[in-house]
Short mmCIF file of C-alpha atoms in Angstrom, two decimals:
data_model
loop_
_atom_site.label_atom_id
_atom_site.label_comp_id
_atom_site.label_asym_id
_atom_site.label_seq_id
_atom_site.Cartn_x
_atom_site.Cartn_y
_atom_site.Cartn_z
CA MET A 349 -0.64 41.93 -5.07
CA ASN A 350 -4.40 42.06 -4.57
CA ARG A 351 -6.93 39.24 -4.82
CA ASP A 352 -7.80 39.70 -8.50
CA GLU A 353 -4.15 39.90 -9.55
CA PHE A 354 -3.42 36.76 -7.57
CA ILE A 355 -6.24 34.82 -9.26
CA SER A 356 -5.21 36.03 -12.72
CA LYS A 357 -1.61 34.99 -12.13
CA ARG A 358 -2.30 31.55 -10.64
CA GLN A 359 -5.49 30.41 -12.39
CA ARG A 360 -3.68 28.72 -15.28
CA GLU A 361 -1.62 26.55 -12.88
CA TRP A 362 -4.76 25.59 -10.97
CA LYS A 363 -6.49 24.45 -14.16
CA ARG A 364 -3.45 22.43 -15.23
CA PHE A 365 -3.32 20.83 -11.80
CA GLN A 366 -7.00 19.87 -12.09
CA ILE A 367 -6.40 18.23 -15.47
CA LEU A 368 -3.49 16.13 -14.18
CA LEU A 369 -5.37 15.38 -10.98
CA ASP A 370 -8.42 14.10 -12.85
CA ARG A 371 -6.22 11.78 -14.89
CA ALA A 372 -4.34 10.56 -11.82
CA GLU A 373 -7.60 9.79 -9.99
CA GLN A 374 -9.10 7.96 -12.96
CA GLU A 375 -6.02 6.10 -14.20
CA ARG A 376 -3.84 6.01 -11.03
CA VAL A 377 -0.60 7.95 -10.68
CA LYS A 378 1.61 5.22 -12.13
CA LYS A 379 -0.15 5.62 -15.49
CA LEU A 380 1.21 9.18 -15.77
CA THR A 381 4.59 9.79 -17.37
CA GLY A 382 7.57 10.70 -15.22
CA GLN A 383 7.40 14.28 -16.49
CA GLU A 384 3.69 14.53 -15.65
CA ILE A 385 4.27 13.16 -12.15
CA ALA A 386 7.03 15.71 -11.55
CA GLU A 387 4.76 18.46 -12.88
CA LEU A 388 1.89 17.33 -10.66
CA SER A 389 4.17 17.37 -7.62
CA GLY A 390 5.47 20.85 -8.43
CA LEU A 391 1.98 22.22 -8.97
CA TYR A 392 0.91 20.65 -5.67
CA ARG A 393 3.67 22.51 -3.84
CA GLY A 394 2.57 25.76 -5.43
CA LEU A 395 -1.04 25.05 -4.54
CA CYS A 396 -0.13 24.47 -0.89
CA TYR A 397 1.58 27.85 -0.82
CA ASP A 398 -1.38 29.50 -2.53
CA LEU A 399 -3.75 28.06 0.06
CA SER A 400 -1.65 29.31 2.98
CA LEU A 401 -1.46 32.75 1.35
CA VAL A 402 -5.24 32.94 0.83
CA GLN A 403 -5.87 31.90 4.43
CA SER A 404 -3.37 34.41 5.84
CA ARG A 405 -4.84 37.33 3.83
CA ASP A 406 -8.46 36.35 4.36
CA TRP A 407 -9.43 36.55 0.68
CA GLY A 408 -12.72 34.77 1.17
CA THR A 409 -13.98 31.37 2.22
CA SER A 410 -15.03 30.40 -1.31
CA MET A 411 -11.49 30.63 -2.68
CA SER A 412 -10.07 28.97 0.41
CA ARG A 413 -12.61 26.13 0.09
CA PHE A 414 -11.81 25.69 -3.62
CA LEU A 415 -8.05 25.50 -3.07
CA ASN A 416 -8.47 23.32 -0.01
CA GLY A 417 -10.46 20.83 -2.07
CA LEU A 418 -7.72 20.65 -4.69
CA VAL A 419 -5.03 20.25 -2.03
CA ALA A 420 -6.95 17.45 -0.31
CA ARG A 421 -7.42 15.59 -3.61
CA GLY A 422 -3.77 16.12 -4.49
CA HIS A 423 -2.67 14.79 -1.12
CA ASN A 424 -4.73 11.64 -1.63
CA VAL A 425 -3.19 11.04 -5.04
CA LEU A 426 0.43 11.74 -4.08
CA TYR A 427 0.43 10.06 -0.68
CA ARG A 428 -1.96 7.15 -0.98
CA SER A 429 -2.06 4.06 -3.17
CA GLN A 430 -4.94 1.65 -3.52
CA PRO A 431 -5.55 0.43 0.05
CA GLY A 432 -4.85 -3.19 0.86
CA SER A 433 -3.10 -4.02 -2.42
CA LEU A 434 0.25 -5.79 -2.45
CA ASP A 435 1.46 -3.20 -4.95
CA ALA A 436 0.68 -0.41 -2.47
CA VAL A 437 2.56 -2.19 0.32
CA ILE A 438 5.62 -2.77 -1.86
CA GLN A 439 5.53 0.80 -3.13
CA PHE A 440 5.38 2.11 0.42
CA PHE A 441 8.44 0.24 1.67
CA VAL A 442 10.46 0.57 -1.53
CA ALA A 443 9.84 4.26 -2.16
CA GLU A 444 7.36 6.16 -0.01
CA PHE A 445 8.85 5.33 3.40
CA PRO A 446 12.43 6.49 2.68
CA ARG A 447 11.07 9.52 0.79
CA MET A 448 8.92 10.59 3.72
CA LEU A 449 11.84 10.15 6.09
CA ARG A 450 14.07 12.35 3.96
CA ALA A 451 11.31 14.97 3.70
CA ASN A 452 11.37 15.16 7.51
CA TYR A 453 15.13 14.91 7.93
CA GLN A 454 15.21 17.68 10.55
CA TYR A 455 13.35 15.46 13.01
CA PHE A 456 15.61 12.54 12.11
CA LEU A 457 18.73 14.57 12.89
CA VAL A 458 17.35 15.61 16.28
CA ALA A 459 16.45 12.00 17.11
CA LEU A 460 19.89 10.88 15.91
CA PHE A 461 21.57 13.42 18.18
CA PHE A 462 19.81 12.17 21.31
CA SER A 463 20.40 8.55 20.26
CA VAL A 464 24.13 8.93 19.69
CA VAL A 465 25.67 11.75 21.72
CA PRO A 466 24.66 10.74 25.29
CA GLY A 467 25.62 7.10 24.65
CA THR A 468 28.93 8.02 23.06
CA ILE A 469 29.91 10.19 26.03
CA CYS A 470 28.94 7.49 28.52
CA GLY A 471 30.65 4.79 26.49
CA ILE A 472 33.96 6.66 26.37
CA LEU A 473 33.91 7.45 30.10
CA VAL A 474 32.99 3.90 31.13
CA ALA A 475 35.53 2.32 28.75
CA TYR A 476 38.29 4.24 30.56
CA ASP A 477 36.87 3.57 34.03
CA THR A 478 34.54 0.58 34.21
CA SER A 479 33.65 1.36 37.82
CA LEU A 480 31.49 4.19 36.47
CA ALA A 481 29.18 1.59 34.95
CA GLY A 482 27.75 1.00 38.42
CA ARG A 483 26.03 4.38 38.25
CA ILE A 484 23.87 3.07 35.41
CA LEU A 485 24.07 -0.73 35.49
CA PRO A 486 23.28 -2.71 38.66
CA GLY A 487 25.92 -5.24 39.70
CA GLN A 488 23.66 -8.08 38.60
CA VAL A 489 23.49 -6.68 35.07
CA GLN A 490 27.27 -6.25 34.94
CA ALA A 491 27.74 -9.85 36.02
CA GLN A 492 25.33 -10.99 33.32
CA MET A 493 27.25 -8.99 30.71
CA GLU A 494 30.49 -10.62 31.82
CA LEU A 495 28.94 -14.07 31.61
CA SER A 496 27.41 -13.45 28.20
CA TYR A 497 30.42 -11.97 26.42
CA SER A 498 33.49 -13.34 28.20
CA GLU A 499 33.41 -16.26 25.75
CA SER A 500 32.37 -16.59 22.11
CA ILE A 501 28.66 -16.08 21.58
CA ALA A 502 28.57 -18.62 18.73
CA GLY A 503 25.67 -21.00 19.19
CA ARG A 504 24.62 -19.30 22.43
CA ASN A 505 20.91 -19.58 21.61
CA ALA A 506 21.12 -22.90 19.80
CA GLY A 507 17.73 -24.60 19.75
CA SER A 508 15.87 -21.52 20.97
CA GLU A 509 16.24 -19.16 18.00
CA GLY A 510 12.51 -18.77 17.44
CA MET A 511 11.84 -18.00 21.09
CA MET A 512 14.65 -15.45 21.22
CA ALA A 513 13.48 -13.80 18.00
CA GLY A 514 10.01 -13.43 19.52
CA PHE A 515 11.51 -11.89 22.65
CA TYR A 516 13.54 -9.40 20.62
CA VAL A 517 10.47 -8.41 18.60
CA ARG A 518 8.51 -7.62 21.76
CA ASN A 519 11.40 -5.79 23.41
CA ASN A 520 12.42 -3.71 20.39
CA VAL A 521 8.90 -2.82 19.32
CA GLY A 522 8.16 -1.83 22.92
CA ILE A 523 11.01 0.69 22.94
CA ALA A 524 10.03 2.02 19.51
CA PHE A 525 6.40 2.38 20.55
CA LYS A 526 7.42 4.46 23.56
CA CYS A 527 9.57 6.67 21.32
CA PHE A 528 6.62 7.26 19.03
CA ALA A 529 3.65 7.44 21.40
CA LEU A 530 5.33 9.63 24.02
CA GLY A 531 5.94 12.20 21.31
CA ALA A 532 2.38 13.31 22.05
CA PHE A 533 3.81 15.02 25.15
CA ALA A 534 5.27 17.83 23.03
CA GLY A 535 8.15 15.56 21.98
CA ILE A 536 9.65 15.59 25.47
CA GLY A 537 8.73 11.96 26.08
CA THR A 538 10.44 10.90 22.87
CA ILE A 539 13.64 12.76 23.72
CA THR A 540 13.62 11.23 27.21
CA VAL A 541 13.27 7.66 25.92
CA LEU A 542 15.95 8.16 23.26
CA THR A 543 18.35 9.68 25.78
CA PHE A 544 17.94 6.97 28.41
CA ASN A 545 18.18 4.21 25.80
CA SER A 546 21.35 5.82 24.43
CA ILE A 547 22.90 6.12 27.89
CA PHE A 548 22.12 2.48 28.66
CA LEU A 549 23.51 1.14 25.38
CA GLY A 550 26.56 3.39 25.59
CA THR A 551 27.28 2.25 29.13
CA VAL A 552 26.97 -1.43 28.19
CA THR A 553 29.24 -0.95 25.18
CA GLY A 554 31.84 1.00 27.15
CA TYR A 555 31.79 -1.54 29.98
CA LEU A 556 32.36 -4.50 27.66
CA ILE A 557 35.14 -2.66 25.82
CA GLY A 558 36.77 -1.75 29.12
CA ARG A 559 36.59 -5.38 30.23
CA GLY A 560 38.16 -6.56 26.97
CA HIS A 561 35.10 -8.33 25.55
CA GLN A 562 34.61 -6.07 22.53
CA SER A 563 35.30 -8.79 19.94
CA ASN A 564 32.53 -11.07 21.16
CA PHE A 565 30.19 -8.15 21.71
CA PHE A 566 30.57 -6.59 18.27
CA GLU A 567 30.41 -9.99 16.59
CA PHE A 568 26.95 -10.33 18.08
CA VAL A 569 25.52 -6.84 17.55
CA VAL A 570 26.97 -5.81 14.19
CA GLY A 571 24.51 -7.94 12.21
CA HIS A 572 21.24 -6.64 13.59
CA GLY A 573 22.45 -3.26 14.84
CA SER A 574 21.97 -1.55 11.50
CA PHE A 575 18.24 -2.27 11.41
CA GLU A 576 17.60 -2.06 15.16
CA LEU A 577 19.43 1.15 16.05
CA THR A 578 18.32 2.95 12.90
CA ALA A 579 14.71 1.91 13.49
CA ILE A 580 14.76 3.31 17.02
CA VAL A 581 16.03 6.64 15.66
CA ILE A 582 13.26 6.56 13.04
CA SER A 583 10.68 5.85 15.74
CA GLY A 584 11.99 8.90 17.55
CA THR A 585 11.63 10.84 14.31
CA ALA A 586 7.95 9.91 14.15
CA GLY A 587 7.46 10.87 17.80
CA LEU A 588 9.04 14.29 17.30
CA MET A 589 6.82 14.90 14.26
CA LEU A 590 3.83 14.11 16.45
CA GLY A 591 5.04 16.47 19.16
CA ASN A 592 5.69 19.29 16.71
CA ALA A 593 2.13 19.06 15.37
CA ILE A 594 0.92 19.75 18.91
CA VAL A 595 3.41 22.48 19.80
CA HIS A 596 3.39 24.22 16.40
CA PRO A 597 0.03 23.60 14.71
CA GLY A 598 0.47 26.60 12.41
CA GLN A 599 -2.78 28.30 11.42
CA LYS A 600 -4.87 25.24 12.16
CA LYS A 601 -6.38 23.86 15.32
CA ARG A 602 -4.11 21.43 17.12
CA TRP A 603 -6.42 18.50 16.45
CA ASP A 604 -6.45 19.25 12.71
CA ALA A 605 -2.67 19.60 12.61
CA LEU A 606 -2.28 16.39 14.60
CA ARG A 607 -4.62 14.55 12.26
CA GLU A 608 -2.77 15.69 9.14
CA ARG A 609 0.83 15.33 10.25
CA GLY A 610 -0.06 12.34 12.37
CA LEU A 611 -0.71 10.33 9.20
CA ASP A 612 2.88 10.81 8.06
CA SER A 613 4.28 10.08 11.52
CA VAL A 614 2.25 6.86 11.77
CA LYS A 615 3.52 5.73 8.37
CA ILE A 616 7.11 6.41 9.40
CA ALA A 617 6.57 4.56 12.68
CA LEU A 618 5.13 1.63 10.71
CA GLY A 619 8.26 1.48 8.56
CA ALA A 620 10.40 1.51 11.69
CA GLY A 621 8.34 -1.33 13.13
CA VAL A 622 9.04 -3.53 10.11
CA MET A 623 12.75 -2.73 10.39
CA LEU A 624 12.65 -3.83 14.04
CA ILE A 625 11.05 -7.14 13.09
CA ILE A 626 13.84 -7.71 10.56
CA ALA A 627 16.38 -6.82 13.26
CA ALA A 628 14.80 -9.28 15.69
CA LEU A 629 14.96 -12.11 13.16
CA ILE A 630 18.63 -11.38 12.49
CA GLU A 631 19.31 -11.10 16.23
CA GLY A 632 17.55 -14.36 16.97
CA PHE A 633 18.92 -16.51 14.15
CA TRP A 634 22.06 -14.97 12.61
CA SER A 635 23.78 -12.98 15.35
CA PRO A 636 24.35 -15.92 17.75
CA SER A 637 25.14 -18.44 15.00
CA GLY A 638 28.31 -20.53 15.16
CA ALA A 639 30.72 -21.55 12.42
CA ILE A 640 29.44 -24.01 9.84
CA GLY A 641 30.98 -26.22 7.17
CA GLY A 642 34.37 -26.56 8.83
CA ILE A 643 34.98 -22.81 8.89
CA SER A 644 37.19 -21.73 11.78
CA ASP A 645 35.77 -19.54 14.53
CA GLU A 646 38.01 -16.62 13.54
CA ALA A 647 37.02 -16.87 9.89
CA TRP A 648 33.34 -17.06 10.86
CA ARG A 649 33.72 -13.98 13.04
CA SER A 650 35.24 -12.12 10.09
CA ILE A 651 32.36 -13.21 7.87
CA LYS A 652 29.80 -11.97 10.37
CA MET A 653 31.58 -8.64 10.73
CA TYR A 654 31.74 -8.29 6.94
CA VAL A 655 28.05 -9.13 6.54
CA GLY A 656 27.20 -6.71 9.34
CA GLY A 657 29.11 -3.95 7.57
CA LEU A 658 27.25 -4.66 4.34
CA LEU A 659 23.93 -4.44 6.19
CA TRP A 660 24.87 -1.01 7.52
CA VAL A 661 25.71 0.12 3.99
CA PHE A 662 22.44 -1.33 2.69
CA VAL A 663 20.33 0.47 5.30
CA GLY A 664 22.14 3.74 4.65
CA LEU A 665 21.72 3.52 0.87
CA TYR A 666 18.08 2.46 1.20
CA LEU A 667 17.17 5.47 3.32
CA ALA A 668 19.28 7.88 1.26
CA LEU A 669 18.31 6.72 -2.24
CA GLY A 670 15.05 4.79 -1.92
CA GLY A 671 12.26 6.30 -4.03
CA ARG A 672 14.41 8.97 -5.68
CA THR A 673 13.25 7.89 -9.14
CA LYS A 674 9.67 8.73 -8.22
CA VAL A 675 7.93 11.97 -7.35
CA THR A 676 8.98 13.32 -3.97
CA PRO A 677 5.97 13.95 -1.71
CA VAL A 678 5.68 17.25 0.04
CA SER A 679 6.31 17.33 3.77
CA HIS A 680 3.45 18.79 5.77
CA ASN A 681 6.05 20.71 7.68
CA ASN A 682 7.11 22.61 4.57
CA ALA A 683 3.59 23.44 3.39
CA GLU A 684 0.64 23.72 5.72
CA VAL A 685 -2.46 22.09 4.21
CA ALA A 686 -5.94 22.37 5.63
CA ALA A 687 -7.82 19.08 5.80
#
């Protein structure tokens, strides 16, 4: 197919995209019907492909500039709401954040692998032979674990919940920031942080199971673990996206690729940060809480385990289904777009 045939075949779709784009820019996307939003998204995907084709075949800067302008406008409409508005913030966390994460699921799966597999292996080995924990955990840390979980954790932080929540925020966000920022080193830094964090957590878990303290331990971690552990994996996802933009910039300069894909990775990291704050609040106030209202300790432990299970289900459903009723944005990794 030559240049003229290409223009003749695609020109009608470009004009339709312009019409919908003009309306979306003037009236905002939410004023369009569901069918129009789906059509706009589909045309945007086609336009991204058209642009990459024109650039690869060198069919002239004028056509490339024209398509690039449409793609840039389409990106702004599909990815960005009115800045600073409460509606935009709500829309981001309710729909855009889980959608973007699903669009980049490959990175999520890689981050999940390095967050789960090393820790699982270490946990199993240490649970069978707790002496192996000494290769990872200093004796002082093991003693602290014994002291913390040999008895019920109920009310352990009584009177200091706010202080502990603040500590957890700083600690968790610090780990997540390393996962994200070190992705700039071709993703190797992210993988390293995820692996070491997984090994540490797996060793702690295996050690406490091997010492017979699993009931107290899981009573404490099950509540906040859904948000905290998932958020760390998501932070790793953002870091790997950042690293991929540097290693595989496509047809663009690395800085341009980093600027484009970096926007998505920053948004995903932001969502993970909010999840970590939620986890810290749960960890500071709910996880160490003791029985109330005459409820027995065993019944309270069952309640906390049940609530923790529900939180895991909630997080899973949120990430899997959030935003599916809206238009699904296009991942920059599936369609290269020049800024």
